[in-house]
Every structure is written in structure tokens, then in C-alpha cells.
Amino acid sequence: MKPIHILNGPNLNRLGKREPEIYGHTTLAEVETLCRQAAGAWPVVFHQSNAEHQLVDWIHDAIDDGAGIIINPAGLTFTSVPIMDALKMFSGPIIELHISNIHRREAVYHNSLMSKVATAVIAGLGPDGYRTAVEAMVRRLETASRP
Ligand code: DHK
């Protein structure tokens, strides 16, 4: 089974301390744990970086050996053509994920470049959105793999 790649962008390493009124008190390590629990037997690759080029490289890894991508590009969601272009190369399902409902926030957060490439978008469920995304991804992959 090829893994589900869960990729996280800038500042998400500060989850738990960063604007908890928006992002909650759950740490990124706790998010990773809930993702792995939700994935069950499905292998998970889980990364976070504050660097655009690193996220692009990890998307290339998924292109070469990934079943699905769940990505929270964080602030790069609205600016990164390189990440958008890399996602365009991925043939499997892509779930764009945001902890907050970006559409209820400041205008700078309203226009995602990634939504035009994503299979689905989850925004506003808080850190639990990661669990929802993994569960949805597993269902989709298991359905696709049935004869
Ligand atoms: C996280 C960020 O860091 C922001 O830049 C995004 C996203 C929202 C989130 O809700 O997970 O705009």
C-alpha cells in the first residue's frame, strides 16, 4: 500500500501555542497521532515545514510513491504557484485542509490557489478536520482499490 502523505506548511509547527482561539490547543504532534490512528492499517507520511521548496519536494515524493495527499499549505495556500504546480502533477486524490474556516476570516485568506487542484477542501473543523480528512481519504482509496 502506498502511503497517504500529510503535509503541513508554515507556522503549523507552533500549533497549540499559536493563536489558540483560532487553531485550538492541539499540538502538531497530537495531530500526527490522530492522523495515524484514523489511518488504521494505511501507511502515513507526515511532514511539516516552513519552507516552500521543502513542501514542493515532499509533493514530488508523493508523486513518486503516494496514494493520496492531504495538505494544509497554511499561508502558502494563497501565494504558492510552485506548490499548486506540483500538486497538478499528482494523479491521486488531494484533500486541501484548513483548521479554520478561511472564508470567514480576513480577505487575504479567501482565495486559495490549491482549491482549483484539490479533489476536496475541508476548512473550519479545527484540528479534528485532520481526522475527517484521513477518514475520507481512506474510504476513497479503499473504494478505488476494490475490483
Ligand atoms: C493555517 C494557516 O497558517 C493560515 O495561514 C491559513 C490555516 C489557515 C488553517 O486554518 O489551518 O490561512
Short mmCIF file of C-alpha atoms and ligand atoms in Angstrom, two decimals:
data_model
loop_
_atom_site.label_atom_id
_atom_site.label_comp_id
_atom_site.label_asym_id
_atom_site.label_seq_id
_atom_site.Cartn_x
_atom_site.Cartn_y
_atom_site.Cartn_z
CA MET A 1 0.00 0.00 0.00
CA LYS A 2 1.37 3.37 -0.97
CA PRO A 3 1.20 5.89 1.88
CA ILE A 4 -1.07 8.82 2.48
CA HIS A 5 1.14 11.92 2.56
CA ILE A 6 0.03 14.55 5.09
CA LEU A 7 1.89 17.81 4.51
CA ASN A 8 1.80 20.95 6.64
CA GLY A 9 3.06 24.42 5.86
CA PRO A 10 4.48 27.40 7.68
CA ASN A 11 3.82 28.10 11.37
CA LEU A 12 1.90 24.85 11.91
CA ASN A 13 4.84 23.64 14.00
CA ARG A 14 3.55 26.18 16.53
CA LEU A 15 0.10 24.59 16.87
CA GLY A 16 -1.04 24.56 20.45
CA LYS A 17 0.59 27.87 21.22
CA ARG A 18 -0.28 29.78 18.04
CA GLU A 19 -3.49 31.82 18.26
CA PRO A 20 -5.33 29.04 20.15
CA GLU A 21 -8.60 30.94 19.79
CA ILE A 22 -8.33 30.19 16.05
CA TYR A 23 -6.26 27.00 15.82
CA GLY A 24 -7.00 25.35 19.17
CA HIS A 25 -4.70 23.88 21.78
CA THR A 26 -3.84 20.64 19.95
CA THR A 27 -0.15 20.35 19.09
CA LEU A 28 1.15 19.18 15.72
CA ALA A 29 2.48 16.03 17.37
CA GLU A 30 -1.02 15.31 18.67
CA VAL A 31 -2.43 15.97 15.21
CA GLU A 32 0.04 13.45 13.78
CA THR A 33 -1.06 10.87 16.32
CA LEU A 34 -4.75 11.30 15.49
CA CYS A 35 -3.95 11.05 11.79
CA ARG A 36 -2.11 7.76 12.24
CA GLN A 37 -4.94 6.40 14.41
CA ALA A 38 -7.53 7.41 11.80
CA ALA A 39 -5.49 5.81 9.01
CA GLY A 40 -5.59 2.40 10.64
CA ALA A 41 -3.52 -0.03 8.55
CA TRP A 42 -2.91 2.57 5.85
CA PRO A 43 0.68 3.91 5.96
CA VAL A 44 1.10 7.62 6.65
CA VAL A 45 3.91 10.03 5.82
CA PHE A 46 3.56 13.15 7.97
CA HIS A 47 5.64 16.32 7.49
CA GLN A 48 5.70 19.99 8.38
CA SER A 49 7.96 22.71 7.02
CA ASN A 50 8.13 26.48 7.00
CA ALA A 51 9.90 26.29 3.62
CA GLU A 52 8.05 26.29 0.30
CA HIS A 53 10.77 24.30 -1.51
CA GLN A 54 10.61 21.54 1.09
CA LEU A 55 6.87 21.17 0.63
CA VAL A 56 7.37 21.00 -3.15
CA ASP A 57 9.99 18.26 -2.67
CA TRP A 58 7.62 16.29 -0.42
CA ILE A 59 4.85 16.58 -3.04
CA HIS A 60 7.34 15.14 -5.55
CA ASP A 61 7.91 12.24 -3.12
CA ALA A 62 4.14 11.67 -3.08
CA ILE A 63 4.04 11.78 -6.88
CA ASP A 64 6.65 9.02 -6.94
CA ASP A 65 5.19 6.90 -4.13
CA GLY A 66 1.91 8.12 -2.72
CA ALA A 67 -1.72 7.02 -2.73
CA GLY A 68 -3.16 10.35 -1.62
CA ILE A 69 -2.19 13.80 -0.37
CA ILE A 70 -3.72 15.73 2.50
CA ILE A 71 -2.17 19.19 2.57
CA ASN A 72 -2.53 22.22 4.79
CA PRO A 73 -0.28 24.69 2.98
CA ALA A 74 -1.08 27.31 5.64
CA GLY A 75 -0.10 30.79 4.48
CA LEU A 76 1.35 29.40 1.24
CA THR A 77 -2.20 28.42 0.26
CA PHE A 78 -2.78 31.89 -1.16
CA THR A 79 0.57 32.61 -2.78
CA SER A 80 2.45 29.47 -3.85
CA VAL A 81 2.28 28.71 -7.56
CA PRO A 82 5.13 26.18 -7.13
CA ILE A 83 3.03 24.14 -4.67
CA MET A 84 -0.02 24.41 -6.95
CA ASP A 85 2.07 23.30 -9.93
CA ALA A 86 3.49 20.35 -8.00
CA LEU A 87 0.01 19.24 -6.92
CA LYS A 88 -1.12 19.33 -10.56
CA MET A 89 1.37 16.53 -11.23
CA PHE A 90 -0.16 14.24 -8.61
CA SER A 91 -2.57 11.68 -10.09
CA GLY A 92 -4.26 10.59 -6.85
CA PRO A 93 -6.82 12.30 -4.60
CA ILE A 94 -5.83 15.56 -2.90
CA ILE A 95 -7.61 16.96 0.15
CA GLU A 96 -6.85 20.59 0.95
CA LEU A 97 -7.23 21.13 4.67
CA HIS A 98 -7.52 24.21 6.87
CA ILE A 99 -8.09 24.16 10.62
CA SER A 100 -10.00 27.44 10.44
CA ASN A 101 -12.77 28.41 8.06
CA ILE A 102 -10.62 30.57 5.81
CA HIS A 103 -13.72 32.04 4.15
CA ARG A 104 -14.87 33.63 7.40
CA ARG A 105 -11.51 35.27 8.02
CA GLU A 106 -9.69 38.26 6.61
CA ALA A 107 -9.84 38.69 2.84
CA VAL A 108 -6.19 37.68 2.45
CA TYR A 109 -7.27 34.13 3.36
CA HIS A 110 -10.16 33.90 0.86
CA ASN A 111 -8.51 32.92 -2.44
CA SER A 112 -6.86 29.53 -2.31
CA LEU A 113 -4.68 28.60 -5.28
CA MET A 114 -4.88 24.98 -4.17
CA SER A 115 -8.67 24.59 -4.28
CA LYS A 116 -8.54 24.57 -8.08
CA VAL A 117 -6.35 21.47 -7.95
CA ALA A 118 -7.75 19.70 -4.88
CA THR A 119 -10.27 16.86 -5.02
CA ALA A 120 -11.92 18.23 -1.87
CA VAL A 121 -11.49 21.03 0.66
CA ILE A 122 -12.07 20.81 4.43
CA ALA A 123 -11.98 24.06 6.39
CA GLY A 124 -13.25 25.09 9.82
CA LEU A 125 -13.45 21.79 11.69
CA GLY A 126 -10.49 22.68 13.88
CA PRO A 127 -7.69 20.13 14.37
CA ASP A 128 -10.31 17.38 14.13
CA GLY A 129 -10.51 18.24 10.46
CA TYR A 130 -7.34 16.20 10.02
CA ARG A 131 -9.17 13.11 11.33
CA THR A 132 -12.06 13.78 8.96
CA ALA A 133 -9.67 14.21 6.05
CA VAL A 134 -7.82 10.96 6.77
CA GLU A 135 -11.06 9.00 7.22
CA ALA A 136 -12.41 10.39 3.94
CA MET A 137 -9.14 9.66 2.15
CA VAL A 138 -9.05 6.06 3.42
CA ARG A 139 -12.65 5.49 2.30
CA ARG A 140 -11.88 6.91 -1.11
CA LEU A 141 -8.72 4.86 -1.57
CA GLU A 142 -10.34 1.64 -0.37
CA THR A 143 -13.29 2.15 -2.71
CA ALA A 144 -10.95 2.85 -5.62
CA SER A 145 -8.92 -0.29 -4.90
CA ARG A 146 -11.96 -2.61 -4.94
CA PRO A 147 -12.16 -4.80 -8.08
C1 DHK B 1 -3.33 27.90 8.68
C2 DHK B 1 -2.56 29.00 8.49
O1 DHK B 1 -1.33 29.09 8.96
C3 DHK B 1 -3.10 30.20 7.83
O2 DHK B 1 -2.11 30.94 7.14
C4 DHK B 1 -4.21 29.77 6.89
C5 DHK B 1 -4.62 27.70 8.01
C6 DHK B 1 -5.24 28.99 7.66
C7 DHK B 1 -5.54 26.82 8.83
O3 DHK B 1 -6.65 27.26 9.18
O4 DHK B 1 -5.12 25.69 9.07
O5 DHK B 1 -4.73 30.78 6.25
#
